[in-house]
Short mmCIF file of C-alpha atoms in Angstrom, two decimals:
data_model
loop_
_atom_site.label_atom_id
_atom_site.label_comp_id
_atom_site.label_asym_id
_atom_site.label_seq_id
_atom_site.Cartn_x
_atom_site.Cartn_y
_atom_site.Cartn_z
CA MET A 292 -15.20 5.42 -20.22
CA THR A 293 -16.55 5.53 -16.67
CA ALA A 294 -18.59 2.53 -15.65
CA THR A 295 -22.19 3.14 -14.57
CA VAL A 296 -23.08 1.47 -11.31
CA PRO A 297 -26.60 0.01 -11.40
CA LYS A 298 -28.88 1.16 -8.60
CA SER A 299 -29.21 -1.59 -6.05
CA PRO A 300 -29.94 -1.90 -2.37
CA PRO A 301 -26.95 -1.44 -0.06
CA THR A 302 -24.83 -4.54 0.38
CA GLU A 303 -24.63 -6.05 3.83
CA PRO A 304 -21.06 -6.07 5.17
CA GLU A 305 -19.26 -9.32 5.87
CA SER A 306 -20.67 -11.26 8.81
CA GLY A 307 -19.63 -9.55 12.04
CA LEU A 308 -18.24 -6.36 10.48
CA GLN A 309 -20.33 -3.20 10.45
CA ALA A 310 -20.86 -0.58 7.76
CA GLY A 311 -19.20 2.12 9.87
CA LEU A 312 -17.28 3.90 7.11
CA LYS A 313 -18.96 6.87 5.41
CA ASN A 314 -18.39 7.95 1.81
CA ARG A 315 -16.14 10.82 2.92
CA HIS A 316 -14.04 8.34 4.93
CA LEU A 317 -13.56 6.04 1.96
CA SER A 318 -12.77 8.93 -0.39
CA MET A 319 -9.95 10.07 1.88
CA ILE A 320 -8.77 6.48 2.47
CA ALA A 321 -8.52 6.10 -1.30
CA ILE A 322 -6.50 9.31 -1.62
CA GLY A 323 -4.41 8.72 1.50
CA GLY A 324 -3.55 5.20 0.38
CA VAL A 325 -1.78 6.66 -2.64
CA ILE A 326 0.15 9.30 -0.67
CA GLY A 327 2.60 7.41 1.52
CA ALA A 328 5.36 8.77 3.71
CA GLY A 329 7.76 7.35 1.11
CA LEU A 330 6.76 10.11 -1.29
CA PHE A 331 8.09 12.77 1.09
CA VAL A 332 11.05 10.82 2.46
CA GLY A 333 12.22 8.54 -0.34
CA SER A 334 11.85 10.71 -3.43
CA GLY A 335 15.18 12.48 -2.85
CA SER A 336 17.30 9.38 -3.50
CA GLY A 337 15.32 8.66 -6.66
CA ILE A 338 15.87 12.17 -7.97
CA ALA A 339 19.59 11.97 -7.17
CA ALA A 340 19.85 8.66 -9.07
CA ALA A 341 17.77 9.42 -12.16
CA GLY A 342 17.71 13.22 -12.36
CA PRO A 343 14.59 14.78 -13.90
CA GLY A 344 14.07 11.39 -15.58
CA ILE A 345 12.61 10.25 -12.26
CA LEU A 346 9.36 11.61 -13.68
CA ILE A 347 9.38 8.74 -16.18
CA SER A 348 10.05 6.30 -13.34
CA TYR A 349 7.06 7.61 -11.40
CA ALA A 350 4.92 7.58 -14.56
CA LEU A 351 5.84 3.94 -15.33
CA VAL A 352 5.05 2.76 -11.81
CA GLY A 353 1.92 4.93 -11.82
CA VAL A 354 0.67 3.19 -14.99
CA LEU A 355 1.43 -0.17 -13.38
CA VAL A 356 -0.58 0.74 -10.28
CA VAL A 357 -3.49 2.05 -12.36
CA LEU A 358 -3.65 -1.24 -14.28
CA VAL A 359 -3.42 -3.38 -11.14
CA MET A 360 -6.07 -1.26 -9.41
CA ARG A 361 -8.34 -1.59 -12.42
CA MET A 362 -8.09 -5.38 -12.21
CA LEU A 363 -8.63 -5.34 -8.47
CA GLY A 364 -11.53 -2.93 -8.90
CA GLU A 365 -13.18 -5.29 -11.36
CA MET A 366 -13.11 -8.12 -8.84
CA ALA A 367 -13.89 -5.97 -5.79
CA ALA A 368 -16.89 -4.26 -7.40
CA ALA A 369 -18.33 -7.68 -8.26
CA ASN A 370 -17.62 -9.12 -4.80
CA PRO A 371 -16.60 -6.64 -2.07
CA THR A 372 -14.91 -8.41 0.84
CA SER A 373 -12.46 -7.61 3.62
CA GLY A 374 -10.11 -10.27 2.22
CA SER A 375 -9.95 -8.52 -1.16
CA PHE A 376 -7.30 -10.05 -3.43
CA SER A 377 -6.57 -12.88 -0.97
CA ALA A 378 -10.20 -14.02 -1.16
CA TYR A 379 -10.18 -13.67 -4.96
CA ALA A 380 -6.95 -15.69 -5.23
CA ASP A 381 -8.58 -18.34 -3.03
CA ARG A 382 -11.47 -18.61 -5.49
CA ALA A 383 -9.56 -18.21 -8.74
CA LEU A 384 -6.22 -19.94 -8.13
CA GLY A 385 -6.84 -22.25 -5.20
CA ARG A 386 -6.89 -22.33 -1.43
CA TRP A 387 -3.10 -22.34 -1.26
CA ALA A 388 -2.88 -19.06 -3.20
CA GLY A 389 -5.35 -17.20 -0.98
CA PHE A 390 -3.64 -18.51 2.14
CA THR A 391 -0.17 -17.59 0.90
CA ILE A 392 -0.82 -14.08 -0.37
CA GLY A 393 -3.03 -13.28 2.64
CA TRP A 394 -0.33 -14.13 5.16
CA LEU A 395 2.43 -12.49 3.09
CA TYR A 396 0.41 -9.31 2.89
CA TRP A 397 -0.23 -9.41 6.64
CA PHE A 398 3.52 -9.90 7.21
CA PHE A 399 4.32 -6.94 4.95
CA TRP A 400 2.08 -4.57 6.89
CA VAL A 401 3.15 -5.60 10.38
CA VAL A 402 6.77 -4.92 9.35
CA VAL A 403 5.63 -1.55 7.97
CA LEU A 404 4.11 -0.83 11.40
CA ALA A 405 7.58 -1.11 12.93
CA VAL A 406 9.20 1.05 10.24
CA GLU A 407 6.61 3.81 10.52
CA ALA A 408 6.46 3.73 14.33
CA THR A 409 10.23 4.22 14.44
CA ALA A 410 10.10 7.02 11.84
CA GLY A 411 7.39 8.83 13.78
CA ALA A 412 9.24 8.37 17.06
CA LYS A 413 12.37 10.00 15.60
CA ILE A 414 10.43 13.12 14.65
CA LEU A 415 8.62 13.33 18.00
CA ALA A 416 11.85 12.74 19.96
CA GLY A 417 13.43 15.62 18.04
CA TRP A 418 10.63 17.90 19.19
CA ILE A 419 10.33 16.59 22.76
CA PRO A 420 13.66 14.89 23.64
CA ALA A 421 12.59 14.36 27.27
CA VAL A 422 10.69 11.26 26.09
CA PRO A 423 13.06 8.61 24.66
CA GLN A 424 12.55 7.49 21.09
CA TRP A 425 11.34 4.02 22.07
CA GLY A 426 8.83 5.70 24.40
CA TRP A 427 7.34 7.69 21.54
CA ALA A 428 7.13 4.55 19.40
CA LEU A 429 5.24 2.84 22.21
CA ILE A 430 2.89 5.79 22.69
CA VAL A 431 2.10 6.06 18.98
CA MET A 432 1.39 2.33 18.68
CA ILE A 433 -0.85 2.31 21.78
CA VAL A 434 -2.90 5.33 20.65
CA LEU A 435 -3.55 3.95 17.17
CA THR A 436 -4.28 0.48 18.55
CA ALA A 437 -6.91 2.02 20.81
CA THR A 438 -8.36 3.89 17.84
CA ASN A 439 -8.72 0.72 15.78
CA LEU A 440 -10.15 -1.19 18.74
CA ALA A 441 -12.84 1.44 19.36
CA SER A 442 -14.72 1.07 16.08
CA VAL A 443 -14.20 1.12 12.34
CA SER A 444 -15.69 4.63 12.27
CA SER A 445 -12.88 5.76 14.64
CA TYR A 446 -10.32 4.43 12.18
CA GLY A 447 -12.17 6.16 9.34
CA GLU A 448 -12.34 9.48 11.17
CA PHE A 449 -8.65 9.47 12.06
CA GLU A 450 -7.73 8.53 8.49
CA PHE A 451 -10.05 11.21 7.09
CA TRP A 452 -8.13 13.93 8.90
CA PHE A 453 -4.66 12.41 8.40
CA ALA A 454 -5.27 12.04 4.66
CA GLY A 455 -6.89 15.46 4.52
CA ILE A 456 -3.76 17.10 5.91
CA LYS A 457 -1.62 15.26 3.33
CA VAL A 458 -3.90 16.32 0.48
CA VAL A 459 -3.97 19.97 1.58
CA ALA A 460 -0.18 19.97 2.08
CA ILE A 461 0.58 18.60 -1.39
CA ALA A 462 -2.00 20.85 -3.05
CA ALA A 463 -0.47 23.88 -1.30
CA PHE A 464 3.02 22.72 -2.27
CA ILE A 465 2.02 22.44 -5.94
CA VAL A 466 0.36 25.87 -5.96
CA ILE A 467 3.24 27.62 -4.13
CA GLY A 468 5.85 25.82 -6.23
CA GLY A 469 4.01 26.61 -9.47
CA LEU A 470 3.88 30.31 -8.62
CA ALA A 471 7.58 30.32 -7.73
CA ILE A 472 8.54 28.55 -10.96
CA PHE A 473 7.08 31.42 -12.97
CA GLY A 474 8.33 34.13 -10.57
CA VAL A 475 4.94 35.32 -9.31
CA LEU A 476 5.09 34.06 -5.72
CA PRO A 477 4.80 37.10 -3.41
CA GLY A 478 7.85 37.61 -1.22
CA SER A 479 9.97 34.98 -2.97
CA ASP A 480 13.35 35.74 -4.51
CA HIS A 481 13.41 32.48 -6.48
CA PRO A 482 14.34 33.21 -10.11
CA ALA A 483 11.56 32.66 -12.66
CA SER A 484 13.31 29.60 -14.09
CA GLY A 485 10.25 27.97 -15.65
CA PHE A 486 11.07 24.36 -16.49
CA THR A 487 14.70 24.95 -17.48
CA ASN A 488 15.99 22.82 -14.59
CA LEU A 489 14.54 19.77 -16.33
CA THR A 490 17.20 19.92 -19.05
CA ALA A 491 19.82 22.51 -18.04
CA HIS A 492 22.10 20.34 -15.91
CA GLY A 493 23.22 17.40 -17.99
CA GLY A 494 19.92 16.93 -19.81
CA PHE A 495 16.67 15.25 -18.86
CA LEU A 496 18.48 11.92 -18.37
CA PRO A 497 21.87 12.99 -16.97
CA ASN A 498 22.75 9.46 -15.85
CA GLY A 499 21.49 7.73 -18.97
CA PRO A 500 18.27 5.83 -19.77
CA GLY A 501 19.21 2.99 -17.43
CA ALA A 502 18.70 5.32 -14.48
CA ILE A 503 14.96 5.26 -15.20
CA LEU A 504 14.84 1.61 -14.16
CA THR A 505 16.96 2.36 -11.11
CA GLY A 506 14.42 5.02 -10.26
CA VAL A 507 11.59 2.52 -10.72
CA LEU A 508 13.12 0.28 -8.05
CA MET A 509 13.41 3.24 -5.68
CA VAL A 510 9.84 4.49 -6.06
CA VAL A 511 7.77 1.34 -6.65
CA PHE A 512 7.22 0.59 -2.98
CA SER A 513 6.04 4.11 -2.16
CA PHE A 514 2.88 3.24 -4.13
CA MET A 515 1.97 0.32 -1.89
CA GLY A 516 -1.29 1.03 -0.11
CA SER A 517 -3.48 1.88 -3.10
CA GLU A 518 -5.32 -1.40 -2.61
CA ILE A 519 -6.43 -0.58 0.96
CA VAL A 520 -9.63 0.99 -0.32
CA THR A 521 -10.84 -2.38 -1.65
CA LEU A 522 -10.50 -3.91 1.83
CA ALA A 523 -12.20 -0.96 3.51
CA ALA A 524 -15.09 -0.88 1.02
CA GLY A 525 -16.58 -3.98 2.64
CA GLU A 526 -17.40 -1.85 5.70
CA THR A 527 -19.41 0.78 3.84
CA ALA A 528 -23.14 0.91 3.15
CA ASN A 529 -22.67 0.54 -0.63
CA PRO A 530 -19.37 -1.28 -1.30
CA ARG A 531 -19.90 -1.70 -5.04
CA ALA A 532 -20.39 2.00 -5.68
CA ALA A 533 -17.49 2.90 -3.35
CA VAL A 534 -15.05 0.58 -5.10
CA THR A 535 -16.11 1.78 -8.53
CA LYS A 536 -15.63 5.43 -7.61
CA ALA A 537 -12.23 4.81 -6.01
CA THR A 538 -11.00 2.73 -8.95
CA ASN A 539 -12.07 5.31 -11.52
CA SER A 540 -10.30 8.13 -9.67
CA VAL A 541 -6.92 6.44 -9.18
CA ILE A 542 -5.51 7.91 -12.42
CA TRP A 543 -5.92 11.57 -11.46
CA ARG A 544 -4.80 10.87 -7.90
CA ILE A 545 -1.47 9.48 -9.06
CA ALA A 546 -1.07 12.15 -11.75
CA VAL A 547 -1.64 15.04 -9.35
CA PHE A 548 -0.06 13.88 -6.12
CA TYR A 549 2.97 12.02 -7.47
CA LEU A 550 3.80 13.38 -10.90
CA GLY A 551 2.56 16.89 -10.12
CA SER A 552 4.52 17.33 -6.90
CA ILE A 553 7.72 15.69 -8.21
CA LEU A 554 7.56 17.91 -11.32
CA ILE A 555 7.48 20.93 -9.01
CA VAL A 556 10.51 19.64 -7.06
CA VAL A 557 12.76 18.98 -10.08
CA SER A 558 11.68 22.29 -11.65
CA LEU A 559 12.47 24.38 -8.55
CA VAL A 560 15.72 22.66 -7.58
CA ARG A 561 18.42 21.31 -9.86
CA TRP A 562 18.51 17.52 -9.56
CA ASP A 563 22.16 17.41 -8.39
CA ASP A 564 21.68 19.95 -5.59
CA PRO A 565 23.21 18.36 -2.43
CA ALA A 566 20.25 19.66 -0.41
CA ILE A 567 17.94 17.11 -2.08
CA LEU A 568 19.70 14.25 -0.33
CA LYS A 569 20.75 16.17 2.76
CA ASP A 570 17.44 17.82 3.64
CA GLY A 571 14.96 15.89 1.50
CA SER A 572 13.47 16.85 -1.86
CA TYR A 573 10.40 18.70 -0.56
CA VAL A 574 12.33 20.60 2.12
CA ALA A 575 14.92 21.61 -0.48
CA ALA A 576 12.17 22.85 -2.79
CA LEU A 577 10.41 24.85 -0.05
CA SER A 578 13.71 26.32 1.17
CA SER A 579 14.59 27.42 -2.37
CA VAL A 580 11.51 29.65 -2.54
CA GLY A 581 12.18 31.18 0.88
CA ILE A 582 9.56 29.39 2.98
CA PRO A 583 10.74 29.84 6.60
CA HIS A 584 11.05 26.77 8.83
CA ALA A 585 10.59 24.50 5.79
CA ALA A 586 12.22 21.54 7.56
CA GLN A 587 9.85 21.72 10.55
CA ILE A 588 6.83 22.15 8.30
CA MET A 589 7.78 19.05 6.33
CA ASN A 590 8.50 17.12 9.53
CA ALA A 591 4.93 17.83 10.65
CA ILE A 592 3.56 16.65 7.29
CA VAL A 593 5.77 13.55 7.31
CA LEU A 594 4.62 12.77 10.86
CA THR A 595 1.01 12.99 9.67
CA SER A 596 1.84 10.62 6.80
CA VAL A 597 3.56 8.24 9.20
CA LEU A 598 0.55 8.22 11.54
CA SER A 599 -1.76 7.72 8.56
CA CYS A 600 0.34 4.79 7.34
CA LEU A 601 0.39 3.28 10.84
CA ASN A 602 -3.36 3.71 11.20
CA SER A 603 -4.09 2.15 7.81
CA GLY A 604 -1.41 -0.51 8.22
CA LEU A 605 -2.94 -1.78 11.43
CA TYR A 606 -6.43 -1.66 9.92
CA THR A 607 -5.29 -3.49 6.77
CA ALA A 608 -3.34 -6.18 8.61
CA SER A 609 -6.23 -6.83 10.99
CA ARG A 610 -8.83 -7.07 8.19
CA MET A 611 -6.66 -9.49 6.26
CA ALA A 612 -6.21 -11.58 9.42
CA PHE A 613 -10.00 -11.38 9.96
CA SER A 614 -10.64 -12.68 6.44
CA LEU A 615 -8.12 -15.49 6.90
CA GLY A 616 -9.85 -16.41 10.14
CA ARG A 617 -13.26 -16.46 8.43
CA ARG A 618 -11.86 -18.82 5.78
CA SER A 619 -10.28 -21.10 8.44
CA ASP A 620 -6.80 -20.11 7.23
CA ALA A 621 -6.00 -18.47 10.59
CA PRO A 622 -7.10 -19.08 14.19
CA ALA A 623 -10.90 -18.94 14.42
CA ALA A 624 -10.67 -16.12 16.97
CA PHE A 625 -9.34 -13.82 14.21
CA GLY A 626 -12.66 -14.16 12.40
CA ARG A 627 -14.80 -13.05 15.33
CA THR A 628 -15.86 -9.48 16.09
CA THR A 629 -17.05 -7.50 19.08
CA ASP A 630 -20.53 -6.01 19.39
CA ARG A 631 -19.17 -2.91 17.61
CA GLY A 632 -18.04 -4.98 14.64
CA VAL A 633 -14.34 -4.82 15.53
CA PRO A 634 -12.14 -7.91 14.96
CA ARG A 635 -10.38 -7.48 18.31
CA SER A 636 -8.23 -10.64 18.22
CA ALA A 637 -7.03 -9.89 14.68
CA ILE A 638 -6.08 -6.34 15.69
CA LEU A 639 -4.25 -7.42 18.84
CA ALA A 640 -2.35 -10.20 17.06
CA SER A 641 -1.23 -7.74 14.37
CA VAL A 642 -0.14 -5.08 16.84
CA VAL A 643 1.71 -7.61 19.03
CA PHE A 644 3.86 -8.61 16.07
CA GLY A 645 4.27 -4.92 15.29
CA PHE A 646 5.51 -4.27 18.85
CA VAL A 647 7.94 -7.19 18.55
CA ALA A 648 9.23 -5.83 15.24
CA VAL A 649 9.71 -2.37 16.82
CA ALA A 650 11.76 -4.03 19.57
CA PHE A 651 13.86 -5.80 16.92
CA ASN A 652 14.42 -2.43 15.25
CA TYR A 653 15.95 -1.04 18.44
CA LEU A 654 17.77 -4.18 19.61
CA TRP A 655 19.06 -5.67 16.33
CA PRO A 656 18.55 -3.07 13.58
CA ASP A 657 21.30 -4.44 11.32
CA THR A 658 20.53 -8.14 11.67
CA VAL A 659 17.07 -9.36 12.65
CA PHE A 660 15.16 -6.25 11.60
CA GLN A 661 17.12 -5.90 8.36
CA PHE A 662 16.17 -9.50 7.57
CA LEU A 663 12.49 -8.67 8.17
CA LEU A 664 12.77 -5.63 5.90
CA ASN A 665 14.44 -7.55 3.09
CA ALA A 666 12.09 -10.53 3.48
CA SER A 667 9.07 -8.24 3.00
CA GLY A 668 10.69 -6.01 0.36
CA ALA A 669 9.32 -7.65 -2.80
CA ILE A 670 5.95 -8.73 -1.40
CA ALA A 671 4.21 -5.70 -2.94
CA LEU A 672 5.15 -6.95 -6.40
CA PHE A 673 4.10 -10.51 -5.51
CA VAL A 674 0.69 -9.16 -4.43
CA TRP A 675 0.29 -7.33 -7.74
CA LEU A 676 1.23 -10.47 -9.67
CA VAL A 677 -1.37 -12.51 -7.78
CA ILE A 678 -3.99 -9.83 -8.50
CA CYS A 679 -3.19 -10.13 -12.22
CA PHE A 680 -3.43 -13.92 -12.35
CA SER A 681 -6.57 -13.91 -10.21
CA GLN A 682 -8.27 -11.43 -12.53
CA LEU A 683 -7.56 -13.63 -15.56
CA ARG A 684 -9.59 -16.43 -13.95
CA MET A 685 -12.14 -14.35 -12.02
CA ARG A 686 -13.34 -12.51 -15.15
CA LYS A 687 -14.49 -15.86 -16.60
CA ILE A 688 -16.09 -16.90 -13.31
CA ILE A 689 -18.00 -13.62 -12.98
CA GLN A 690 -19.11 -13.70 -16.62
CA ARG A 691 -20.39 -17.25 -16.14
CA GLU A 692 -22.12 -16.77 -12.78
CA SER A 693 -23.25 -13.13 -12.55
CA PRO A 694 -22.26 -10.97 -15.56
CA GLU A 695 -24.41 -8.09 -14.29
CA LYS A 696 -21.80 -7.52 -11.56
CA LEU A 697 -19.12 -6.54 -14.08
CA VAL A 698 -19.64 -2.82 -13.46
CA VAL A 699 -15.87 -2.20 -13.64
CA ARG A 700 -14.00 -3.87 -16.48
CA MET A 701 -10.27 -4.22 -17.08
CA TRP A 702 -9.30 -2.44 -20.27
CA LEU A 703 -8.28 -4.58 -23.30
CA TYR A 704 -8.74 -7.83 -21.37
CA PRO A 705 -6.74 -10.10 -21.39
CA TYR A 706 -3.93 -8.34 -23.29
CA LEU A 707 -3.27 -5.54 -20.81
CA THR A 708 -3.39 -8.05 -17.95
CA TRP A 709 -0.65 -10.12 -19.57
CA ALA A 710 1.33 -6.97 -20.37
CA THR A 711 1.13 -5.98 -16.69
CA ILE A 712 2.33 -9.43 -15.64
CA ALA A 713 5.28 -9.09 -18.03
CA LEU A 714 6.16 -5.63 -16.65
CA ILE A 715 6.04 -6.77 -13.01
CA THR A 716 8.15 -9.83 -13.86
CA PHE A 717 10.65 -7.58 -15.62
CA VAL A 718 10.91 -5.30 -12.56
CA LEU A 719 11.50 -8.33 -10.30
CA GLY A 720 14.18 -9.57 -12.69
CA TYR A 721 15.85 -6.16 -12.82
CA MET A 722 15.88 -6.06 -9.01
CA LEU A 723 18.17 -9.09 -9.12
CA THR A 724 20.84 -6.91 -10.74
CA ASP A 725 20.90 -4.62 -7.68
CA THR A 726 23.63 -6.30 -5.66
CA ALA A 727 24.04 -3.64 -2.96
CA ASP A 728 23.73 -4.79 0.64
CA GLY A 729 20.01 -4.83 1.40
CA GLY A 730 19.31 -3.97 -2.25
CA GLY A 731 16.95 -5.44 -4.80
CA ARG A 732 18.62 -8.84 -5.06
CA ASP A 733 18.46 -9.43 -1.30
CA GLN A 734 14.82 -8.38 -1.22
CA VAL A 735 13.74 -10.61 -4.11
CA VAL A 736 15.68 -13.63 -2.87
CA LEU A 737 14.56 -13.40 0.77
CA SER A 738 10.96 -12.49 -0.11
CA THR A 739 10.87 -15.45 -2.52
CA LEU A 740 12.23 -17.81 0.13
CA VAL A 741 9.59 -16.63 2.62
CA ALA A 742 6.87 -16.95 -0.04
CA VAL A 743 8.00 -20.47 -0.99
CA GLY A 744 8.01 -21.45 2.67
CA VAL A 745 4.42 -20.21 3.11
CA VAL A 746 3.32 -21.95 -0.12
CA VAL A 747 4.83 -25.26 1.02
CA PHE A 748 3.11 -24.91 4.39
CA ALA A 749 -0.20 -24.09 2.66
CA VAL A 750 0.00 -27.08 0.30
CA VAL A 751 0.96 -29.52 3.07
CA ARG A 752 -1.81 -28.14 5.27
CA GLN A 753 -4.35 -28.46 2.47
CA ARG A 754 -3.34 -32.06 1.70
CA ARG A 755 -3.48 -33.05 5.35
CA ALA A 756 -6.95 -31.53 5.61
CA ALA A 757 -8.06 -33.39 2.48
CA ARG A 758 -6.61 -36.67 3.81
CA LYS A 759 -8.30 -36.13 7.16
CA GLY A 760 -11.57 -35.43 5.38
CA THR A 761 -11.23 -38.63 3.35
CA LEU A 762 -10.52 -40.69 6.47
CA THR A 763 -13.52 -39.15 8.25
CA SER A 764 -15.70 -39.92 5.24
CA ASP A 765 -14.46 -43.54 5.11
CA ARG A 766 -15.13 -44.03 8.83
CA SER A 767 -18.68 -42.68 8.49
CA LYS A 768 -19.32 -45.16 5.68
CA VAL A 769 -18.06 -48.07 7.78
CA SER A 770 -20.17 -47.05 10.76
#
């Protein structure tokens, strides 16, 4: 049942930030956050590993994301803030938790900046080889940094069009693919195979049920970014209504854009077709129905997704740094804004680390940058776990202090929350069985070591601050 948002005056944005995002911006940010470049680029390896059963993998992760977003939506609708889950963890679990997950999340996104900048540079260098790849990476980073520095409305406008292109592309893909599946696409010589490819080549699970879990590991990180809308909502005129709408629509967004498009791919092309890995799943599907220049079309769409991810990644990292600065968990300069409501220092600090990571990617791709990738690999799952545990405590706090703010409620609380925790823990445990170089085990181990290091630093910092406060209090009593 859809929650009804009570009519209330618009909420003032966090001190310093401005309500520069319009409803159309946030709607597209919500949709664009679900459609990452990983959907276009990474789905091929998942299909090759699990066959048509990859649909179950996507469905399982989709359910997980829906549940986590419902929990986050409950907290964000009650208290919209640029710090989102980091601020809620601070309140519900303790200062150390908010500090830790905030910095880990910032670290995750600045590494993503380097990955996406490099991916975009490869495409652009293929089109215009006169500019070296590193030059394109630099240009892309500078342009999007300037966009974010201009104003939050500039970020919103860029993201509106980037996400719009992704949405139109996937919608067109589903329509064209659907027509081809049933043999009614004009000008296509693709046989009217219906959905026979789902079972005709070794069955729906050609590599066994275990491949579903392998597929889960391959697709789980392509869903990261759904939570961006709860950070951006704090810069809208009515954050509570915006969060509620975005949370309620996450189910159909995942069903259409992920499950719908992947169903088209595995129905058009047999799962073991070498073209899926060689050319990419979406290119293989478009080529099979006779779409000319399919590879270049998909490269343009992937580039748009990369730019969208870069744009949102820089925005997200800077707003998390801003929130940490406001809570004295980062340099105070991070928590200050310009006259246009832009946290300039937080943006520049985030992009500087992003530039450094891009340099690492070109100088030491197999050592330093691979370490950064592995060390950030499991952070998405850590973030989701923290959201779950925070919601368990925040529900009681909200019910005690302001129950009227519970306009979005987690279903079957607390049972589904605990079930989600169990599922995320299971996925992390299963990742430990992936012993390939740079695989799941490396990611979990290195991400855990980084997380433990940040936790230790947070606890020591908190105790030193408490001791200093006690000493100051004692001295004031003596004087």
